């Protein structure tokens, strides 16, 4: 019997399907020079590469949290023929160690050794007093927290920074070594070009970003074994663990919704722009009607109907994890069905313009079928709109999940997400003393994810959008014109 049994959830399939689509698109792009050129511009943008580095860290956490399994039960403890534990874990749960199981009684502040609220404690002499109780796990290794607490944190932070420095040197050497091997140059030459900012790819910005991420998160990881670095919530769960688990939910909402949205937008948008006539009228009627319905009300109604289905058929779900996963899939489908109208409208307008170009009319004259023309000649020329819109919509979908979970129509309460963290923390802001760390952690992680996605989307738009390229060329031309006038030369 294997020590574990793989478990594939529905959202795991969506994540793997999205990874396969990205890999297939990357292979398709690498074989065509005209498609590689815009992405080289993205790779040459310092802002875009910094954002891509941060996004890569989030995606790595999300992928680790999408590899699920069940552990085998010890010999002799199997019940009713089941040889595996009912709990569905992920690789991230194993990587984070005991963060999942080291729970306290209730709230505790970040890096605290005592509880947040005072309780009635029984003293050794039989009397009672009101004081903050010691935590069961946070700072439990300290004999005298009042005297040892700050010194212990400083020493562990110093060790974490030193470990981060060693890891950064290793990663930086590996990246520069790969860059040197690709160009057939010496390591010292490439290293000098990188740190002087003369390398074609802004590796200096990437390495500095990695340094900041390692200096922040490696000490947090070393401290998380003995402290709750971001505190605990109302039921004593580690907030740092909850924030890490919420990353996968945000990524699934942002990417899986795209898989649902793209077939509607591509098929209907291109068909409406190419065929026109009654097909265009029907598609316009569909997306105009759908856009006129308030989105939150439509999503809330669909989620409530789905909730009724789940409540009346509890036997169809193997566990709470499968139930929460099914609700997340349904939420992605609902968001995808209600968010394809904007991209469809853009594709319709672009297709109507492409339809009148010479190469499309030549294909029609040769008797090529309309669907083949749309697939071979129209679709490749609207991919830049699809990519730009998809990347720009990612951050909006991540924020939409937080809003929907905040109003109670988002993901299942048993699933970790930034929205559920914010919803649980909003009532605690009125406590005295204030419980601020749950809201701050959700805000910080979501801000970092959305900001990096927006910056990367800007880099992609600047590289792929022809209108932006035309504007940059005009600005560059005017810049050269003004420079020649300033030098006293005749303008060309």
Short mmCIF file of C-alpha atoms in Angstrom, two decimals:
data_model
loop_
_atom_site.label_atom_id
_atom_site.label_comp_id
_atom_site.label_asym_id
_atom_site.label_seq_id
_atom_site.Cartn_x
_atom_site.Cartn_y
_atom_site.Cartn_z
CA UNK A 1 0.00 0.00 0.00
CA UNK A 2 1.31 3.43 -0.94
CA UNK A 3 2.02 5.91 1.89
CA UNK A 4 -0.39 8.34 0.21
CA UNK A 5 -3.20 8.34 -2.35
CA UNK A 6 -3.38 11.16 -4.93
CA UNK A 7 -6.61 13.15 -4.93
CA UNK A 8 -7.57 15.22 -7.96
CA UNK A 9 -10.17 17.90 -7.31
CA UNK A 10 -12.14 19.68 -10.01
CA UNK A 11 -10.23 22.91 -9.55
CA UNK A 12 -6.96 20.98 -9.77
CA UNK A 13 -8.01 19.87 -13.26
CA UNK A 14 -8.73 23.49 -14.17
CA UNK A 15 -5.31 24.58 -12.88
CA UNK A 16 -3.55 21.83 -14.84
CA UNK A 17 -5.60 22.66 -17.95
CA UNK A 18 -4.58 26.32 -17.66
CA UNK A 19 -0.93 25.31 -17.26
CA UNK A 20 -1.22 23.12 -20.36
CA UNK A 21 -2.74 26.02 -22.33
CA UNK A 22 0.06 28.36 -21.25
CA UNK A 23 2.69 25.75 -22.14
CA UNK A 24 1.12 25.09 -25.55
CA UNK A 25 0.94 28.83 -26.26
CA UNK A 26 4.58 29.25 -25.22
CA UNK A 27 5.68 26.46 -27.59
CA UNK A 28 3.55 27.92 -30.38
CA UNK A 29 5.05 31.37 -29.79
CA UNK A 30 8.66 30.20 -29.62
CA UNK A 31 8.43 28.71 -33.13
CA UNK A 32 7.32 32.00 -34.71
CA UNK A 33 9.56 35.04 -34.79
CA UNK A 34 6.75 37.57 -35.25
CA UNK A 35 5.16 36.28 -32.03
CA UNK A 36 8.42 36.10 -30.09
CA UNK A 37 9.30 39.73 -30.78
CA UNK A 38 6.55 41.30 -28.59
CA UNK A 39 7.34 38.96 -25.71
CA UNK A 40 11.00 39.95 -25.93
CA UNK A 41 9.79 43.50 -25.31
CA UNK A 42 7.96 42.25 -22.21
CA UNK A 43 11.17 40.49 -21.08
CA UNK A 44 13.06 43.75 -21.66
CA UNK A 45 10.78 45.74 -19.35
CA UNK A 46 12.19 46.06 -15.85
CA UNK A 47 8.74 46.68 -14.35
CA UNK A 48 7.26 43.75 -16.21
CA UNK A 49 10.00 41.37 -15.09
CA UNK A 50 9.75 42.48 -11.46
CA UNK A 51 6.00 41.87 -11.56
CA UNK A 52 6.52 38.53 -13.31
CA UNK A 53 8.96 37.48 -10.57
CA UNK A 54 6.44 38.22 -7.83
CA UNK A 55 3.68 36.48 -9.80
CA UNK A 56 5.93 33.44 -10.26
CA UNK A 57 6.22 33.13 -6.47
CA UNK A 58 2.43 33.29 -6.09
CA UNK A 59 1.92 30.76 -8.89
CA UNK A 60 4.43 28.38 -7.27
CA UNK A 61 2.51 28.52 -4.00
CA UNK A 62 -0.75 27.95 -5.87
CA UNK A 63 0.61 24.92 -7.74
CA UNK A 64 1.96 23.38 -4.52
CA UNK A 65 -1.48 23.84 -2.98
CA UNK A 66 -3.11 22.14 -5.99
CA UNK A 67 -1.28 18.81 -5.52
CA UNK A 68 -3.63 16.97 -3.15
CA UNK A 69 -3.37 13.58 -1.50
CA UNK A 70 -4.58 11.49 1.44
CA UNK A 71 -2.14 9.94 3.87
CA UNK A 72 -2.23 6.24 4.65
CA UNK A 73 -3.48 5.26 8.08
CA UNK A 74 -1.13 3.44 10.46
CA UNK A 75 -1.39 -0.37 10.39
CA UNK A 76 -4.28 -1.63 12.47
CA UNK A 77 -6.13 1.72 12.54
CA UNK A 78 -8.07 1.31 9.26
CA UNK A 79 -11.81 1.39 9.75
CA UNK A 80 -14.48 -0.16 7.50
CA UNK A 81 -12.00 -1.03 4.76
CA UNK A 82 -10.61 2.50 4.45
CA UNK A 83 -6.81 2.57 4.48
CA UNK A 84 -6.38 6.33 4.06
CA UNK A 85 -7.12 9.28 6.32
CA UNK A 86 -10.22 11.34 5.47
CA UNK A 87 -8.29 14.61 5.51
CA UNK A 88 -7.30 15.87 2.04
CA UNK A 89 -3.91 17.58 2.27
CA UNK A 90 -1.72 19.36 -0.24
CA UNK A 91 2.02 19.59 -0.80
CA UNK A 92 1.85 23.11 0.64
CA UNK A 93 0.45 21.69 3.89
CA UNK A 94 3.49 19.43 4.13
CA UNK A 95 5.88 22.26 3.20
CA UNK A 96 4.48 24.58 5.86
CA UNK A 97 5.07 21.98 8.55
CA UNK A 98 2.89 22.25 11.63
CA UNK A 99 1.28 25.62 10.82
CA UNK A 100 -1.97 23.82 10.03
CA UNK A 101 -2.20 21.98 13.34
CA UNK A 102 -0.60 24.51 15.72
CA UNK A 103 -3.78 26.28 16.72
CA UNK A 104 -4.41 28.37 19.80
CA UNK A 105 -7.52 28.95 21.84
CA UNK A 106 -8.41 32.29 20.23
CA UNK A 107 -6.79 35.55 19.12
CA UNK A 108 -3.10 36.25 19.57
CA UNK A 109 -1.05 39.12 18.16
CA UNK A 110 1.85 38.62 15.74
CA UNK A 111 5.00 37.20 17.40
CA UNK A 112 3.18 37.09 20.74
CA UNK A 113 3.84 34.63 23.53
CA UNK A 114 0.62 35.47 25.38
CA UNK A 115 -3.02 35.57 24.34
CA UNK A 116 -4.62 38.77 23.12
CA UNK A 117 -7.48 38.96 25.64
CA UNK A 118 -7.30 38.65 29.38
CA UNK A 119 -8.77 35.57 31.07
CA UNK A 120 -9.40 34.42 34.60
CA UNK A 121 -6.41 32.29 35.59
CA UNK A 122 -5.97 30.03 38.62
CA UNK A 123 -2.75 30.80 40.46
CA UNK A 124 -0.55 28.29 42.27
CA UNK A 125 -1.73 29.50 45.67
CA UNK A 126 -5.39 28.90 44.74
CA UNK A 127 -6.28 32.51 44.01
CA UNK A 128 -7.62 33.82 40.70
CA UNK A 129 -6.36 36.71 38.61
CA UNK A 130 -7.12 38.43 35.32
CA UNK A 131 -4.17 38.16 32.95
CA UNK A 132 -3.20 37.17 29.43
CA UNK A 133 -2.61 33.39 29.27
CA UNK A 134 0.49 31.78 27.76
CA UNK A 135 0.01 30.43 24.27
CA UNK A 136 0.25 26.69 23.72
CA UNK A 137 2.56 27.00 20.70
CA UNK A 138 3.55 30.63 20.10
CA UNK A 139 6.72 31.28 22.10
CA UNK A 140 6.25 28.05 24.06
CA UNK A 141 10.02 27.42 23.96
CA UNK A 142 10.70 30.54 26.05
CA UNK A 143 11.08 30.06 29.77
CA UNK A 144 10.76 33.77 30.57
CA UNK A 145 9.08 35.55 27.62
CA UNK A 146 9.34 38.97 29.24
CA UNK A 147 13.14 38.70 29.27
CA UNK A 148 13.94 36.38 26.33
CA UNK A 149 11.28 37.33 23.77
CA UNK A 150 12.96 40.19 21.86
CA UNK A 151 16.42 38.65 21.94
CA UNK A 152 15.06 35.37 20.56
CA UNK A 153 13.28 37.15 17.70
CA UNK A 154 16.41 39.15 16.81
CA UNK A 155 18.59 36.05 16.72
CA UNK A 156 16.14 34.11 14.57
CA UNK A 157 15.70 37.06 12.19
CA UNK A 158 19.48 37.32 11.85
CA UNK A 159 19.69 33.60 11.07
CA UNK A 160 16.86 33.95 8.55
CA UNK A 161 18.53 36.89 6.81
CA UNK A 162 21.80 34.96 6.61
CA UNK A 163 19.99 31.95 5.14
CA UNK A 164 18.20 34.24 2.68
CA UNK A 165 21.54 35.69 1.62
CA UNK A 166 22.98 32.24 0.95
CA UNK A 167 19.91 31.20 -1.02
CA UNK A 168 20.04 34.42 -3.03
CA UNK A 169 23.69 33.91 -3.92
CA UNK A 170 22.90 30.37 -5.07
CA UNK A 171 19.88 31.45 -7.16
CA UNK A 172 21.70 34.48 -8.62
CA UNK A 173 24.68 32.35 -9.60
CA UNK A 174 22.37 29.83 -11.25
CA UNK A 175 20.49 32.49 -13.24
CA UNK A 176 23.63 34.28 -14.37
CA UNK A 177 25.25 30.94 -15.21
CA UNK A 178 22.30 29.96 -17.41
CA UNK A 179 22.42 33.36 -19.14
CA UNK A 180 26.17 32.94 -19.74
CA UNK A 181 25.74 29.41 -21.11
CA UNK A 182 23.04 30.54 -23.53
CA UNK A 183 25.29 33.26 -24.95
CA UNK A 184 28.49 31.22 -24.84
CA UNK A 185 30.22 33.87 -22.73
CA UNK A 186 32.18 33.77 -19.50
CA UNK A 187 30.40 34.01 -16.16
CA UNK A 188 32.32 37.14 -15.12
CA UNK A 189 31.42 39.00 -18.33
CA UNK A 190 27.70 38.27 -18.00
CA UNK A 191 27.76 39.06 -14.27
CA UNK A 192 29.35 42.46 -14.94
CA UNK A 193 26.81 43.22 -17.68
CA UNK A 194 23.93 42.26 -15.38
CA UNK A 195 25.00 44.43 -12.45
CA UNK A 196 25.83 47.39 -14.70
CA UNK A 197 22.38 47.19 -16.31
CA UNK A 198 23.75 46.40 -19.78
CA UNK A 199 22.16 42.96 -20.16
CA UNK A 200 19.33 42.66 -22.70
CA UNK A 201 17.06 41.24 -19.99
CA UNK A 202 16.77 43.32 -16.80
CA UNK A 203 18.18 40.54 -14.63
CA UNK A 204 19.44 43.08 -12.10
CA UNK A 205 15.86 44.09 -11.31
CA UNK A 206 14.82 40.42 -11.12
CA UNK A 207 17.66 39.53 -8.75
CA UNK A 208 17.00 42.54 -6.53
CA UNK A 209 13.32 41.56 -6.36
CA UNK A 210 14.28 38.03 -5.38
CA UNK A 211 16.58 39.46 -2.71
CA UNK A 212 13.74 41.49 -1.19
CA UNK A 213 11.34 38.53 -1.28
CA UNK A 214 13.89 36.20 0.32
CA UNK A 215 14.86 38.72 3.01
CA UNK A 216 11.18 39.14 3.94
CA UNK A 217 9.84 35.61 3.70
CA UNK A 218 12.78 33.42 4.77
CA UNK A 219 12.97 35.03 8.25
CA UNK A 220 9.18 34.74 8.47
CA UNK A 221 9.48 31.04 7.62
CA UNK A 222 12.14 30.48 10.28
CA UNK A 223 10.10 32.35 12.88
CA UNK A 224 6.85 30.58 11.96
CA UNK A 225 8.10 27.33 13.53
CA UNK A 226 8.00 28.84 17.02
CA UNK A 227 5.78 31.93 16.66
CA UNK A 228 2.57 32.93 14.93
CA UNK A 229 4.23 35.54 12.73
CA UNK A 230 0.93 37.10 11.62
CA UNK A 231 -1.06 36.19 14.72
CA UNK A 232 -4.08 33.91 15.02
CA UNK A 233 -7.76 34.40 14.24
CA UNK A 234 -10.88 33.89 16.37
CA UNK A 235 -10.61 30.10 16.43
CA UNK A 236 -6.84 30.15 16.94
CA UNK A 237 -5.73 29.32 13.38
CA UNK A 238 -2.43 30.74 12.14
CA UNK A 239 -3.14 33.77 9.91
CA UNK A 240 0.08 33.27 7.93
CA UNK A 241 -1.09 29.77 6.99
CA UNK A 242 -4.55 31.07 6.05
CA UNK A 243 -3.02 33.75 3.83
CA UNK A 244 -0.84 31.20 2.02
CA UNK A 245 -3.84 28.91 1.48
CA UNK A 246 -5.89 31.83 0.13
CA UNK A 247 -3.43 32.36 -2.74
CA UNK A 248 -4.66 29.27 -4.59
CA UNK A 249 -8.28 30.38 -4.37
CA UNK A 250 -7.42 33.79 -5.84
CA UNK A 251 -5.40 32.22 -8.66
CA UNK A 252 -8.16 29.71 -9.46
CA UNK A 253 -10.76 32.46 -9.60
CA UNK A 254 -8.54 34.59 -11.83
CA UNK A 255 -7.48 31.84 -14.24
CA UNK A 256 -10.25 29.23 -14.29
CA UNK A 257 -12.85 31.90 -15.00
CA UNK A 258 -10.86 32.74 -18.12
CA UNK A 259 -11.20 29.15 -19.37
CA UNK A 260 -14.98 29.50 -19.09
CA UNK A 261 -15.12 33.00 -20.57
CA UNK A 262 -12.88 32.56 -23.64
CA UNK A 263 -15.02 30.07 -25.63
CA UNK A 264 -18.08 32.36 -25.41
CA UNK A 265 -16.16 35.53 -26.22
CA UNK A 266 -14.07 34.09 -29.04
CA UNK A 267 -16.83 32.17 -30.79
CA UNK A 268 -19.59 34.75 -30.54
CA UNK A 269 -17.39 37.83 -30.99
CA UNK A 270 -15.58 36.60 -34.11
CA UNK A 271 -18.76 35.08 -35.59
CA UNK A 272 -20.72 38.31 -35.07
CA UNK A 273 -18.01 40.43 -36.68
CA UNK A 274 -17.45 38.10 -39.63
CA UNK A 275 -20.97 36.99 -40.59
CA UNK A 276 -22.74 40.22 -39.55
CA UNK A 277 -26.44 40.28 -40.48
CA UNK A 278 -28.78 38.31 -38.24
CA UNK A 279 -25.87 36.58 -36.46
CA UNK A 280 -24.53 39.97 -35.39
CA UNK A 281 -28.00 41.03 -34.26
CA UNK A 282 -28.46 37.91 -32.11
CA UNK A 283 -25.04 38.22 -30.49
CA UNK A 284 -25.53 41.92 -29.80
CA UNK A 285 -28.91 41.18 -28.26
CA UNK A 286 -27.34 38.53 -26.02
CA UNK A 287 -24.49 40.61 -24.62
CA UNK A 288 -26.58 43.78 -24.39
CA UNK A 289 -29.25 41.95 -22.38
CA UNK A 290 -26.68 40.25 -20.17
CA UNK A 291 -24.82 43.51 -19.57
CA UNK A 292 -28.03 45.28 -18.54
CA UNK A 293 -28.59 42.88 -15.62
CA UNK A 294 -26.78 43.92 -12.41
CA UNK A 295 -23.84 41.54 -12.16
CA UNK A 296 -23.86 41.12 -8.38
CA UNK A 297 -27.58 40.26 -8.34
CA UNK A 298 -27.19 37.74 -11.16
CA UNK A 299 -24.21 36.08 -9.45
CA UNK A 300 -25.99 36.07 -6.07
CA UNK A 301 -29.09 34.42 -7.56
CA UNK A 302 -27.01 31.74 -9.30
CA UNK A 303 -24.95 31.06 -6.16
CA UNK A 304 -28.08 30.74 -4.01
CA UNK A 305 -29.62 28.25 -6.46
CA UNK A 306 -26.37 26.29 -6.43
CA UNK A 307 -26.40 26.33 -2.62
CA UNK A 308 -29.89 24.84 -2.57
CA UNK A 309 -28.70 22.05 -4.87
CA UNK A 310 -25.75 21.31 -2.58
CA UNK A 311 -27.88 21.34 0.58
CA UNK A 312 -30.46 18.92 -0.83
CA UNK A 313 -27.85 16.45 -2.16
CA UNK A 314 -25.16 16.12 0.53
CA UNK A 315 -24.48 12.49 -0.38
CA UNK A 316 -22.88 13.52 -3.67
CA UNK A 317 -19.84 15.00 -1.95
CA UNK A 318 -17.19 12.77 -0.40
CA UNK A 319 -15.99 15.38 2.09
CA UNK A 320 -16.17 19.03 3.04
CA UNK A 321 -13.19 19.69 0.75
CA UNK A 322 -15.01 18.25 -2.27
CA UNK A 323 -18.11 20.27 -1.42
CA UNK A 324 -16.14 23.52 -1.14
CA UNK A 325 -14.29 22.69 -4.36
CA UNK A 326 -17.57 22.14 -6.22
CA UNK A 327 -18.84 25.51 -5.08
CA UNK A 328 -15.61 27.17 -6.25
CA UNK A 329 -16.00 25.57 -9.70
CA UNK A 330 -19.58 26.78 -9.91
CA UNK A 331 -18.49 30.28 -8.91
CA UNK A 332 -15.86 30.25 -11.69
CA UNK A 333 -18.51 29.15 -14.20
CA UNK A 334 -20.92 31.86 -13.04
CA UNK A 335 -18.26 34.56 -13.23
CA UNK A 336 -17.17 33.33 -16.65
CA UNK A 337 -20.69 33.29 -18.06
CA UNK A 338 -21.34 36.82 -16.82
CA UNK A 339 -17.98 38.38 -17.79
CA UNK A 340 -17.49 37.46 -21.48
CA UNK A 341 -19.47 40.40 -22.87
CA UNK A 342 -16.66 43.00 -22.78
CA UNK A 343 -14.17 40.83 -24.67
CA UNK A 344 -16.87 39.73 -27.11
CA UNK A 345 -17.63 43.35 -27.98
CA UNK A 346 -13.94 44.09 -28.61
CA UNK A 347 -13.48 41.00 -30.79
CA UNK A 348 -16.60 41.82 -32.80
CA UNK A 349 -15.30 45.29 -33.66
CA UNK A 350 -11.80 44.05 -34.54
CA UNK A 351 -13.19 41.22 -36.69
CA UNK A 352 -15.39 43.62 -38.65
CA UNK A 353 -12.22 45.58 -39.49
CA UNK A 354 -10.17 42.50 -40.40
CA UNK A 355 -12.97 41.17 -42.58
CA UNK A 356 -12.39 43.98 -45.09
CA UNK A 357 -8.63 43.48 -45.43
CA UNK A 358 -7.14 42.12 -48.64
CA UNK A 359 -5.87 38.77 -47.39
CA UNK A 360 -9.30 37.85 -46.00
CA UNK A 361 -11.06 38.89 -49.19
CA UNK A 362 -8.49 36.90 -51.21
CA UNK A 363 -9.23 33.82 -49.11
CA UNK A 364 -12.94 34.31 -49.74
CA UNK A 365 -12.30 34.64 -53.48
CA UNK A 366 -10.44 31.32 -53.48
CA UNK A 367 -13.53 29.65 -51.98
CA UNK A 368 -12.13 28.93 -48.50
CA UNK A 369 -14.87 28.27 -45.95
CA UNK A 370 -15.80 30.96 -43.40
CA UNK A 371 -14.88 28.90 -40.34
CA UNK A 372 -11.43 28.13 -41.74
CA UNK A 373 -10.90 31.81 -42.51
CA UNK A 374 -11.90 32.75 -38.97
CA UNK A 375 -9.58 30.11 -37.53
CA UNK A 376 -6.53 30.68 -39.77
CA UNK A 377 -6.70 34.38 -40.61
CA UNK A 378 -8.88 36.19 -38.06
CA UNK A 379 -8.11 34.45 -34.77
CA UNK A 380 -4.29 34.89 -34.90
CA UNK A 381 -4.74 38.61 -35.56
CA UNK A 382 -6.99 39.18 -32.53
CA UNK A 383 -4.88 37.19 -30.06
CA UNK A 384 -3.23 40.37 -28.79
CA UNK A 385 -6.66 41.65 -27.71
CA UNK A 386 -7.43 38.33 -26.01
CA UNK A 387 -4.11 38.28 -24.12
CA UNK A 388 -4.33 41.91 -23.03
CA UNK A 389 -7.95 41.60 -21.87
CA UNK A 390 -7.28 38.33 -20.06
CA UNK A 391 -4.32 39.68 -18.13
CA UNK A 392 -6.12 42.92 -17.28
CA UNK A 393 -9.23 41.03 -16.09
CA UNK A 394 -7.23 38.81 -13.74
CA UNK A 395 -6.91 41.42 -10.99
CA UNK A 396 -10.58 42.36 -11.37
CA UNK A 397 -11.63 38.74 -10.84
CA UNK A 398 -9.41 38.40 -7.76
CA UNK A 399 -11.02 41.51 -6.26
CA UNK A 400 -14.48 40.26 -7.28
CA UNK A 401 -13.98 37.09 -5.22
CA UNK A 402 -13.12 39.18 -2.17
CA UNK A 403 -16.24 41.31 -2.61
CA UNK A 404 -18.53 38.32 -3.21
CA UNK A 405 -17.17 36.42 -0.21
CA UNK A 406 -17.53 39.57 1.88
CA UNK A 407 -21.28 39.74 1.10
CA UNK A 408 -21.70 35.98 1.62
CA UNK A 409 -22.16 34.73 -1.97
CA UNK A 410 -18.55 33.83 -2.73
CA UNK A 411 -16.59 30.70 -1.94
CA UNK A 412 -17.62 28.16 0.69
CA UNK A 413 -16.88 29.30 4.26
CA UNK A 414 -14.79 26.16 4.73
CA UNK A 415 -12.42 27.27 1.95
CA UNK A 416 -9.64 29.71 2.66
CA UNK A 417 -9.75 32.92 0.63
CA UNK A 418 -8.94 36.58 1.05
CA UNK A 419 -12.65 37.37 0.98
CA UNK A 420 -13.47 35.02 3.87
CA UNK A 421 -10.52 36.42 5.84
CA UNK A 422 -11.79 39.97 5.34
CA UNK A 423 -15.35 38.94 6.16
CA UNK A 424 -14.22 37.24 9.38
CA UNK A 425 -12.02 40.19 10.38
CA UNK A 426 -14.51 42.99 9.81
CA UNK A 427 -16.43 42.29 13.03
CA UNK A 428 -13.25 42.15 15.07
CA UNK A 429 -12.19 45.69 14.17
CA UNK A 430 -14.66 46.97 16.77
CA UNK A 431 -13.06 44.98 19.61
CA UNK A 432 -10.98 46.59 22.30
CA UNK A 433 -8.07 46.10 21.87
CA UNK A 434 -8.41 46.02 18.08
CA UNK A 435 -7.73 42.76 16.22
CA UNK A 436 -6.11 44.19 13.10
CA UNK A 437 -3.72 41.51 11.85
CA UNK A 438 -6.19 39.29 9.94
CA UNK A 439 -7.42 42.20 7.85
CA UNK A 440 -3.88 43.55 7.39
CA UNK A 441 -2.56 40.16 6.23
CA UNK A 442 -5.35 39.69 3.69
CA UNK A 443 -4.90 43.27 2.48
CA UNK A 444 -1.11 42.95 2.11
CA UNK A 445 -1.16 39.63 0.24
CA UNK A 446 -4.00 40.69 -2.04
CA UNK A 447 -2.39 44.07 -2.71
CA UNK A 448 0.90 42.41 -3.68
CA UNK A 449 -0.87 39.92 -5.99
CA UNK A 450 -3.14 42.48 -7.69
CA UNK A 451 -0.43 45.13 -8.00
CA UNK A 452 2.02 42.71 -9.62
CA UNK A 453 -0.71 41.46 -11.97
CA UNK A 454 -1.57 45.03 -12.99
CA UNK A 455 2.07 45.97 -13.61
CA UNK A 456 2.61 42.84 -15.68
CA UNK A 457 -0.60 43.58 -17.61
CA UNK A 458 0.70 47.07 -18.40
CA UNK A 459 3.95 45.59 -19.76
CA UNK A 460 2.03 43.10 -21.90
CA UNK A 461 -0.28 45.82 -23.21
CA UNK A 462 2.65 48.09 -24.11
CA UNK A 463 4.30 45.25 -26.04
CA UNK A 464 1.26 43.81 -27.82
CA UNK A 465 -1.15 46.69 -28.41
CA UNK A 466 -0.48 48.24 -31.86
CA UNK A 467 -1.96 51.57 -30.80
CA UNK A 468 0.48 51.85 -27.89
CA UNK A 469 3.35 50.93 -30.19
CA UNK A 470 2.29 53.61 -32.69
CA UNK A 471 2.13 56.21 -29.91
CA UNK A 472 5.58 55.23 -28.63
CA UNK A 473 7.02 55.49 -32.13
CA UNK A 474 5.50 58.93 -32.62
CA UNK A 475 6.84 60.06 -29.25
CA UNK A 476 10.27 58.69 -30.12
CA UNK A 477 10.18 60.52 -33.46
CA UNK A 478 9.27 63.80 -31.81
CA UNK A 479 12.02 63.21 -29.25
CA UNK A 480 14.64 62.79 -31.98
CA UNK A 481 13.26 65.87 -33.77
CA UNK A 482 13.53 68.03 -30.62
CA UNK A 483 17.01 66.66 -29.87
CA UNK A 484 18.27 67.61 -33.33
CA UNK A 485 16.82 71.13 -33.00
CA UNK A 486 18.46 71.50 -29.57
CA UNK A 487 21.85 70.51 -31.04
CA UNK A 488 21.40 73.10 -33.79
CA UNK A 489 21.10 70.50 -36.56
CA UNK A 490 18.66 70.59 -39.41
CA UNK A 491 15.59 68.43 -38.84
CA UNK A 492 15.12 65.44 -41.12
#
